[in-house]
């Protein structure tokens, strides 16, 4: 049976979902919804309409799962509860501290209308969260570590672009290899923020801007850079366009733990991702979870879920029999 999906919001993630759907034969893209003028957007997929969000209600019975691709800061807290009254929905909400509040709002809306919603799908939160949970359940005596990168942080790149005199910027978060090795050795090191990651910035200056002043403003910016060793490289717009337009990312989730009556044996669990395209990988995770929630909805399940609540077999297009024969 084909699951009919919509994409709500067409930015980096919306385009990533569109690409992942191309290779999901059991899912069909019905329409893309936008707050902008629909005629201003051109999709990469032929034959799929771009529709104004004002007309979304008319798709109520034409879409099985609406995939929400708005930003976590202001779009999703508003869009996910509202749309879960009309559709089964999935989002990638990644403001970790606000997930409990977002869950409660979405759960109330989805339950009231017998829909299922899945929030915070992606890789962090998402695949990293699952790996933290598995590792904690298996090794209760242990310590967790998460490293990010090397990858582009949109938030940090935006923060640099807001500085006076900056025309454009790209910021990479980089894990410190010696810290990773210390964790892998099982020595359970205590690591400060500065000891885990560095920040590498490529900045294009506006004409006449004071490079030393911009560099100082970046390096002393509270929350974003002041707690890290930060390197600032000034480059031309051409070089930035040529070498730094992609959105790579990734990271490592590790748990080092002990077993034995006297905790004499050590174990290290490591899960790592190296992503050429953060939005395309995130889109691929979301598409697998969209399949899962469509199936759960058909079984009569409703309310808000996270990746913790979905049994793994629901993610795969293969049947239980095929999975047991090939992957167990
Ligand atoms: P974008 O800023 O590219 O897009 C967000 C929204 O902004 C879009 O849905 C779109 O809505 C609007 N928009 C996009 N481009 C333009 C434009 N040129 N002009 C005006 N509006 C535009 O964000 P991303 O797609 O990169 O990320 C979306 C969210 O995904 C992030 O906030 C992040 O929280 C989450 N995410 C989660 C991950 C995870 O692992 N859980 C990983 C990566 C991202 P509209 O079409 O309606 O205008």
Tab-separated table of C-alpha atoms and ligand atoms in Angstrom:
chain	number	residue	atom	x	y	z
A	1	UNK	CA	0.000	0.000	0.000
A	2	UNK	CA	1.322	3.453	-0.896
A	3	UNK	CA	1.591	6.101	1.814
A	4	UNK	CA	0.702	9.566	0.534
A	5	UNK	CA	2.913	12.311	2.013
A	6	UNK	CA	3.140	16.097	1.920
A	7	UNK	CA	6.152	18.318	2.614
A	8	UNK	CA	5.278	21.410	4.657
A	9	UNK	CA	8.030	24.047	4.218
A	10	UNK	CA	10.592	23.920	1.432
A	11	UNK	CA	14.040	24.833	2.784
A	12	UNK	CA	17.151	22.642	3.110
A	13	UNK	CA	15.280	19.884	4.935
A	14	UNK	CA	12.256	20.058	2.605
A	15	UNK	CA	14.600	19.478	-0.355
A	16	UNK	CA	16.345	16.663	1.575
A	17	UNK	CA	12.990	14.929	2.153
A	18	UNK	CA	12.116	15.297	-1.532
A	19	UNK	CA	15.359	13.508	-2.458
A	20	UNK	CA	14.863	10.723	0.101
A	21	UNK	CA	11.311	10.119	-1.171
A	22	UNK	CA	12.658	9.426	-4.645
A	23	UNK	CA	14.056	6.117	-3.295
A	24	UNK	CA	11.116	5.137	-1.071
A	25	UNK	CA	8.889	3.170	-3.435
A	26	UNK	CA	6.077	2.762	-0.911
A	27	UNK	CA	5.774	6.532	-0.275
A	28	UNK	CA	4.333	9.025	-2.761
A	29	UNK	CA	4.859	12.797	-2.637
A	30	UNK	CA	1.438	14.438	-3.171
A	31	UNK	CA	2.232	18.148	-2.681
A	32	UNK	CA	4.694	20.646	-1.218
A	33	UNK	CA	3.268	23.447	0.950
A	34	UNK	CA	4.885	26.852	1.461
A	35	UNK	CA	4.183	30.181	3.145
A	36	UNK	CA	5.841	31.919	0.200
A	37	UNK	CA	4.294	32.546	-3.209
A	38	UNK	CA	4.016	28.970	-4.624
A	39	UNK	CA	4.902	30.210	-8.129
A	40	UNK	CA	8.293	31.372	-6.785
A	41	UNK	CA	9.398	27.787	-6.027
A	42	UNK	CA	10.513	25.120	-8.497
A	43	UNK	CA	10.653	21.539	-7.276
A	44	UNK	CA	13.174	18.971	-8.457
A	45	UNK	CA	10.338	16.410	-8.793
A	46	UNK	CA	8.176	16.729	-11.902
A	47	UNK	CA	4.389	16.689	-11.614
A	48	UNK	CA	4.090	17.576	-7.922
A	49	UNK	CA	2.194	20.807	-7.150
A	50	UNK	CA	3.496	23.574	-4.873
A	51	UNK	CA	0.533	24.769	-2.795
A	52	UNK	CA	0.007	27.753	-0.493
A	53	UNK	CA	-0.250	26.802	3.202
A	54	UNK	CA	-3.576	28.672	3.151
A	55	UNK	CA	-5.035	25.780	1.134
A	56	UNK	CA	-3.669	22.968	3.283
A	57	UNK	CA	-7.044	22.033	4.746
A	58	UNK	CA	-8.306	20.910	1.334
A	59	UNK	CA	-5.653	18.147	1.451
A	60	UNK	CA	-7.012	16.689	4.704
A	61	UNK	CA	-8.142	13.425	3.070
A	62	UNK	CA	-5.434	13.306	0.389
A	63	UNK	CA	-2.380	12.994	2.639
A	64	UNK	CA	-1.575	10.175	5.081
A	65	UNK	CA	1.490	11.828	6.698
A	66	UNK	CA	2.491	15.498	6.579
A	67	UNK	CA	6.253	15.984	6.954
A	68	UNK	CA	6.957	19.310	8.668
A	69	UNK	CA	10.187	21.019	7.585
A	70	UNK	CA	9.969	24.381	9.360
A	71	UNK	CA	12.655	25.730	11.681
A	72	UNK	CA	12.764	24.599	15.305
A	73	UNK	CA	13.126	28.083	16.789
A	74	UNK	CA	9.760	29.561	15.844
A	75	UNK	CA	8.032	27.506	13.091
A	76	UNK	CA	7.589	24.036	14.598
A	77	UNK	CA	6.317	25.020	18.099
A	78	UNK	CA	3.395	26.631	16.269
A	79	UNK	CA	3.023	24.432	13.144
A	80	UNK	CA	3.220	20.920	14.626
A	81	UNK	CA	0.303	21.231	17.115
A	82	UNK	CA	-1.878	23.073	14.580
A	83	UNK	CA	-1.254	20.599	11.742
A	84	UNK	CA	-1.603	17.523	13.968
A	85	UNK	CA	-5.291	18.452	14.251
A	86	UNK	CA	-5.625	17.878	10.476
A	87	UNK	CA	-2.997	15.241	9.633
A	88	UNK	CA	-0.678	12.584	10.987
A	89	UNK	CA	2.551	14.595	11.243
A	90	UNK	CA	6.285	14.195	11.731
A	91	UNK	CA	8.865	16.882	12.584
A	92	UNK	CA	12.586	17.202	13.371
A	93	UNK	CA	12.278	19.588	16.357
A	94	UNK	CA	15.819	19.890	17.704
A	95	UNK	CA	15.679	22.369	20.609
A	96	UNK	CA	16.528	19.651	23.149
A	97	UNK	CA	15.564	21.618	26.273
A	98	UNK	CA	12.072	22.321	24.928
A	99	UNK	CA	11.213	18.785	23.720
A	100	UNK	CA	9.035	17.919	26.801
A	101	UNK	CA	6.951	21.084	26.317
A	102	UNK	CA	6.636	20.520	22.544
A	103	UNK	CA	5.656	16.874	23.155
A	104	UNK	CA	2.854	17.879	25.551
A	105	UNK	CA	1.409	20.449	23.113
A	106	UNK	CA	1.493	18.069	20.147
A	107	UNK	CA	0.172	15.118	22.167
A	108	UNK	CA	-2.933	17.038	23.258
A	109	UNK	CA	-3.718	18.190	19.701
A	110	UNK	CA	-3.105	14.794	18.086
A	111	UNK	CA	-5.101	12.813	20.675
A	112	UNK	CA	-8.076	15.151	20.396
A	113	UNK	CA	-8.390	14.347	16.663
A	114	UNK	CA	-7.183	10.692	16.661
A	115	UNK	CA	-3.970	11.458	14.788
A	116	UNK	CA	-0.460	10.174	15.386
A	117	UNK	CA	2.476	12.606	15.545
A	118	UNK	CA	6.189	11.913	15.797
A	119	UNK	CA	8.458	14.720	16.960
A	120	UNK	CA	12.239	15.189	16.929
A	121	UNK	CA	13.139	12.668	14.216
A	122	UNK	CA	16.524	13.075	12.533
A	123	UNK	CA	20.017	12.290	13.804
A	124	UNK	CA	20.367	14.515	16.891
A	125	UNK	CA	17.744	14.254	18.204
A	126	UNK	CA	16.958	10.985	16.489
A	127	UNK	CA	19.531	8.283	15.671
A	128	UNK	CA	21.942	9.637	18.324
A	129	UNK	CA	19.149	9.571	20.939
A	130	UNK	CA	18.378	5.920	20.149
A	131	UNK	CA	22.025	5.005	20.497
A	132	UNK	CA	22.283	6.829	23.840
A	133	UNK	CA	19.218	4.920	25.073
A	134	UNK	CA	20.442	1.488	23.882
A	135	UNK	CA	23.902	2.053	25.390
A	136	UNK	CA	22.498	3.234	28.746
A	137	UNK	CA	20.095	0.309	28.991
A	138	UNK	CA	22.869	-2.184	28.244
A	139	UNK	CA	25.630	-0.591	30.345
A	140	UNK	CA	24.047	0.990	33.446
A	141	UNK	CA	27.494	1.618	35.018
A	142	UNK	CA	29.042	4.040	32.592
A	143	UNK	CA	29.500	7.479	31.133
A	144	UNK	CA	28.065	9.085	27.957
A	145	UNK	CA	29.910	11.239	25.458
A	146	UNK	CA	28.625	13.033	22.343
A	147	UNK	CA	30.938	14.767	19.867
A	148	UNK	CA	29.685	16.684	16.831
A	149	UNK	CA	31.401	17.336	13.498
A	150	UNK	CA	33.245	17.980	11.544
A	151	UNK	CA	30.223	19.852	10.290
A	152	UNK	CA	28.585	23.146	9.461
A	153	UNK	CA	26.618	24.760	12.289
A	154	UNK	CA	23.955	26.972	10.733
A	155	UNK	CA	23.304	28.746	14.037
A	156	UNK	CA	26.967	29.680	14.498
A	157	UNK	CA	27.320	30.712	10.831
A	158	UNK	CA	24.260	32.972	11.242
A	159	UNK	CA	25.699	34.478	14.436
A	160	UNK	CA	28.888	35.499	12.564
A	161	UNK	CA	26.867	36.931	9.658
A	162	UNK	CA	25.093	39.268	12.097
A	163	UNK	CA	28.400	40.969	13.070
A	164	UNK	CA	28.939	44.417	11.516
A	165	UNK	CA	31.377	44.252	8.584
A	166	UNK	CA	30.690	40.577	7.752
A	167	UNK	CA	29.314	39.788	4.276
A	168	UNK	CA	29.125	35.988	4.585
A	169	UNK	CA	30.413	33.183	6.821
A	170	UNK	CA	30.595	29.428	7.373
A	171	UNK	CA	31.364	27.837	10.748
A	172	UNK	CA	32.580	24.264	11.228
A	173	UNK	CA	32.344	22.472	14.575
A	174	UNK	CA	35.283	20.064	14.887
A	175	UNK	CA	35.736	17.272	17.456
A	176	UNK	CA	39.187	17.169	19.119
A	177	UNK	CA	40.786	13.870	18.075
A	178	UNK	CA	42.815	13.414	21.306
A	179	UNK	CA	39.607	13.737	23.387
A	180	UNK	CA	37.863	11.150	21.197
A	181	UNK	CA	40.834	8.790	21.590
A	182	UNK	CA	40.797	9.244	25.378
A	183	UNK	CA	37.115	8.243	25.447
A	184	UNK	CA	37.720	5.265	23.129
A	185	UNK	CA	40.485	4.033	25.484
A	186	UNK	CA	37.851	3.479	28.191
A	187	UNK	CA	39.572	5.802	30.677
A	188	UNK	CA	36.308	7.764	31.294
A	189	UNK	CA	37.952	11.223	31.103
A	190	UNK	CA	36.273	14.361	32.486
A	191	UNK	CA	36.208	16.770	29.521
A	192	UNK	CA	35.406	20.470	29.531
A	193	UNK	CA	33.593	22.155	26.613
A	194	UNK	CA	36.948	23.520	25.351
A	195	UNK	CA	38.549	20.061	25.456
A	196	UNK	CA	35.892	18.406	23.257
A	197	UNK	CA	35.422	20.705	20.231
A	198	UNK	CA	37.098	23.540	18.338
A	199	UNK	CA	35.367	26.051	16.078
A	200	UNK	CA	36.698	26.897	12.618
A	201	UNK	CA	35.293	29.972	10.848
A	202	UNK	CA	35.560	31.135	7.233
A	203	UNK	CA	34.552	34.779	6.962
A	204	UNK	CA	34.036	37.129	4.006
A	205	UNK	CA	34.448	40.788	4.991
A	206	UNK	CA	32.550	43.734	3.562
A	207	UNK	CA	34.744	46.342	1.904
A	208	UNK	CA	36.578	48.510	4.450
A	209	UNK	CA	35.702	46.284	7.422
A	210	UNK	CA	38.227	45.970	10.270
A	211	UNK	CA	39.406	42.324	10.265
A	212	UNK	CA	40.976	42.437	13.753
A	213	UNK	CA	37.771	43.859	15.247
A	214	UNK	CA	35.590	41.205	13.550
A	215	UNK	CA	37.926	38.411	14.683
A	216	UNK	CA	37.819	39.660	18.275
A	217	UNK	CA	34.019	39.943	18.209
A	218	UNK	CA	33.715	36.350	16.988
A	219	UNK	CA	36.164	34.886	19.506
A	220	UNK	CA	34.601	36.658	22.506
A	221	UNK	CA	30.946	36.039	21.597
A	222	UNK	CA	29.298	34.503	24.690
A	223	UNK	CA	27.529	31.093	24.364
A	224	UNK	CA	28.648	30.692	20.736
A	225	UNK	CA	32.463	31.020	20.748
A	226	UNK	CA	33.953	32.259	24.028
A	227	UNK	CA	34.111	28.769	25.583
A	228	UNK	CA	35.963	27.267	22.584
A	229	UNK	CA	39.319	27.577	20.849
A	230	UNK	CA	38.231	29.371	17.688
A	231	UNK	CA	40.167	29.914	14.450
A	232	UNK	CA	39.062	32.659	12.056
A	233	UNK	CA	40.123	32.601	8.381
A	234	UNK	CA	39.245	35.500	6.095
A	235	UNK	CA	38.512	34.417	2.515
A	236	UNK	CA	36.904	35.806	-0.631
A	237	UNK	CA	33.247	35.269	-1.523
A	238	UNK	CA	34.397	33.217	-4.537
A	239	UNK	CA	36.390	30.861	-2.315
A	240	UNK	CA	33.502	30.494	0.123
A	241	UNK	CA	31.112	29.724	-2.737
A	242	UNK	CA	33.547	27.230	-4.248
A	243	UNK	CA	34.676	25.332	-1.146
A	244	UNK	CA	32.140	25.901	1.630
A	245	UNK	CA	28.618	25.769	0.161
A	246	UNK	CA	27.822	22.199	1.240
A	247	UNK	CA	26.151	21.193	4.498
A	248	UNK	CA	28.285	18.289	5.781
A	249	UNK	CA	27.917	17.122	9.372
A	250	UNK	CA	28.170	14.116	11.628
A	251	UNK	CA	29.476	13.087	14.998
A	252	UNK	CA	30.017	10.360	17.539
A	253	UNK	CA	27.947	8.942	20.404
A	254	UNK	CA	29.978	6.884	22.834
A	255	UNK	CA	29.305	5.139	26.116
A	256	UNK	CA	32.053	3.610	28.131
A	257	UNK	CA	30.849	1.274	30.889
A	258	UNK	CA	31.867	-1.466	33.270
A	259	UNK	CA	30.504	-4.925	34.110
A	260	UNK	CA	31.484	-7.686	36.537
A	261	UNK	CA	30.838	-8.083	40.312
A	262	UNK	CA	33.604	-5.583	41.016
A	263	UNK	CA	33.170	-3.677	37.738
A	264	UNK	CA	36.482	-5.075	36.581
A	265	UNK	CA	35.692	-5.279	32.820
A	266	UNK	CA	35.396	-2.316	30.521
A	267	UNK	CA	33.309	-1.892	27.333
A	268	UNK	CA	33.096	0.936	24.820
A	269	UNK	CA	30.113	1.418	22.486
A	270	UNK	CA	30.561	3.833	19.569
A	271	UNK	CA	28.116	5.018	16.902
A	272	UNK	CA	29.351	7.505	14.342
A	273	UNK	CA	27.958	9.416	11.370
A	274	UNK	CA	29.887	11.120	8.570
A	275	UNK	CA	27.368	12.993	6.467
A	276	UNK	CA	28.059	14.760	3.163
A	277	UNK	CA	24.636	16.408	3.458
A	278	UNK	CA	22.983	16.980	6.834
A	279	UNK	CA	19.528	17.755	5.331
A	280	UNK	CA	19.571	14.763	2.968
A	281	UNK	CA	20.503	12.355	5.762
A	282	UNK	CA	17.986	13.920	8.168
A	283	UNK	CA	15.393	13.655	5.387
A	284	UNK	CA	16.208	9.961	4.930
A	285	UNK	CA	15.671	9.269	8.651
A	286	UNK	CA	12.377	11.170	8.621
A	287	UNK	CA	11.089	9.266	5.585
A	288	UNK	CA	11.689	5.928	7.358
A	289	UNK	CA	9.785	7.217	10.421
A	290	UNK	CA	6.973	8.547	8.200
A	291	UNK	CA	6.503	4.968	6.954
A	292	UNK	CA	6.380	3.779	10.570
A	293	UNK	CA	3.748	6.239	11.741
A	294	UNK	CA	1.525	5.537	8.717
A	295	UNK	CA	1.566	1.856	9.704
A	296	UNK	CA	0.893	2.644	13.361
A	297	UNK	CA	-2.003	4.920	12.415
A	298	UNK	CA	-3.531	2.033	10.442
A	299	UNK	CA	-3.277	-0.051	13.617
A	300	UNK	CA	-5.288	2.609	15.497
A	301	UNK	CA	-2.403	4.206	17.424
A	302	UNK	CA	-2.671	7.935	18.126
A	303	UNK	CA	-1.011	10.699	20.187
A	304	UNK	CA	2.543	12.042	20.146
A	305	UNK	CA	5.548	9.710	19.863
A	306	UNK	CA	9.328	10.025	19.666
A	307	UNK	CA	11.886	7.674	18.138
A	308	UNK	CA	11.963	5.858	21.506
A	309	UNK	CA	8.395	4.624	21.005
A	310	UNK	CA	8.729	3.097	17.526
A	311	UNK	CA	9.737	-0.556	17.174
A	312	UNK	CA	12.540	-0.853	14.571
A	313	UNK	CA	10.692	-3.224	12.198
A	314	UNK	CA	8.129	-0.466	11.479
A	315	UNK	CA	10.880	1.591	9.765
A	316	UNK	CA	11.655	-0.939	7.059
A	317	UNK	CA	9.761	-1.547	3.832
A	318	UNK	CA	10.594	-5.264	4.293
A	319	UNK	CA	8.118	-7.623	5.953
A	320	UNK	CA	8.798	-9.213	9.343
A	321	UNK	CA	9.508	-12.484	7.571
A	322	UNK	CA	12.030	-10.868	5.213
A	323	UNK	CA	13.722	-9.038	8.095
A	324	UNK	CA	14.065	-12.218	10.180
A	325	UNK	CA	15.556	-14.046	7.199
A	326	UNK	CA	18.077	-11.357	6.197
A	327	UNK	CA	18.969	-9.063	9.092
A	328	UNK	CA	18.591	-10.863	12.399
B	1	LIG	P1	15.622	26.382	6.488
B	1	LIG	O1	15.895	27.700	7.114
B	1	LIG	O2	16.303	26.037	5.192
B	1	LIG	O3	14.029	26.225	6.257
B	1	LIG	C1	13.087	26.468	7.269
B	1	LIG	C2	11.825	27.078	6.650
B	1	LIG	O4	12.137	28.397	6.195
B	1	LIG	C3	11.336	26.316	5.432
B	1	LIG	O5	10.420	25.316	5.818
B	1	LIG	C4	10.715	27.390	4.554
B	1	LIG	O6	9.323	27.530	4.840
B	1	LIG	C5	11.448	28.666	4.983
B	1	LIG	N1	12.472	29.033	3.990
B	1	LIG	C6	13.457	28.245	3.474
B	1	LIG	N2	14.192	28.916	2.572
B	1	LIG	C7	13.679	30.172	2.518
B	1	LIG	C8	13.996	31.337	1.777
B	1	LIG	N3	14.998	31.338	0.893
B	1	LIG	N4	13.260	32.450	2.007
B	1	LIG	C9	12.258	32.457	2.896
B	1	LIG	N5	11.889	31.359	3.624
B	1	LIG	C10	12.594	30.245	3.425
B	1	LIG	O7	15.931	25.303	7.607
B	1	LIG	P2	16.417	23.795	7.386
B	1	LIG	O8	15.544	23.157	6.371
B	1	LIG	O9	17.893	23.772	7.191
B	1	LIG	O10	16.139	23.146	8.808
B	1	LIG	C11	14.828	22.974	9.330
B	1	LIG	C12	14.906	22.455	10.738
B	1	LIG	O11	15.338	21.099	10.720
B	1	LIG	C13	15.937	23.161	11.613
B	1	LIG	O12	15.335	24.182	12.345
B	1	LIG	C14	16.422	22.093	12.535
B	1	LIG	O13	15.818	22.291	13.768
B	1	LIG	C15	15.887	20.794	11.970
B	1	LIG	N6	16.946	19.797	11.846
B	1	LIG	C16	16.929	18.721	12.704
B	1	LIG	C17	17.902	17.770	12.647
B	1	LIG	C18	17.850	16.595	13.558
B	1	LIG	O14	18.790	15.800	13.537
B	1	LIG	N7	16.813	16.400	14.358
B	1	LIG	C19	19.032	17.870	11.699
B	1	LIG	C20	18.932	19.001	10.798
B	1	LIG	C21	17.928	19.938	10.889
B	1	LIG	P3	8.311	28.041	3.681
B	1	LIG	O15	8.516	27.150	2.487
B	1	LIG	O16	6.968	27.893	4.312
B	1	LIG	O17	8.660	29.454	3.407
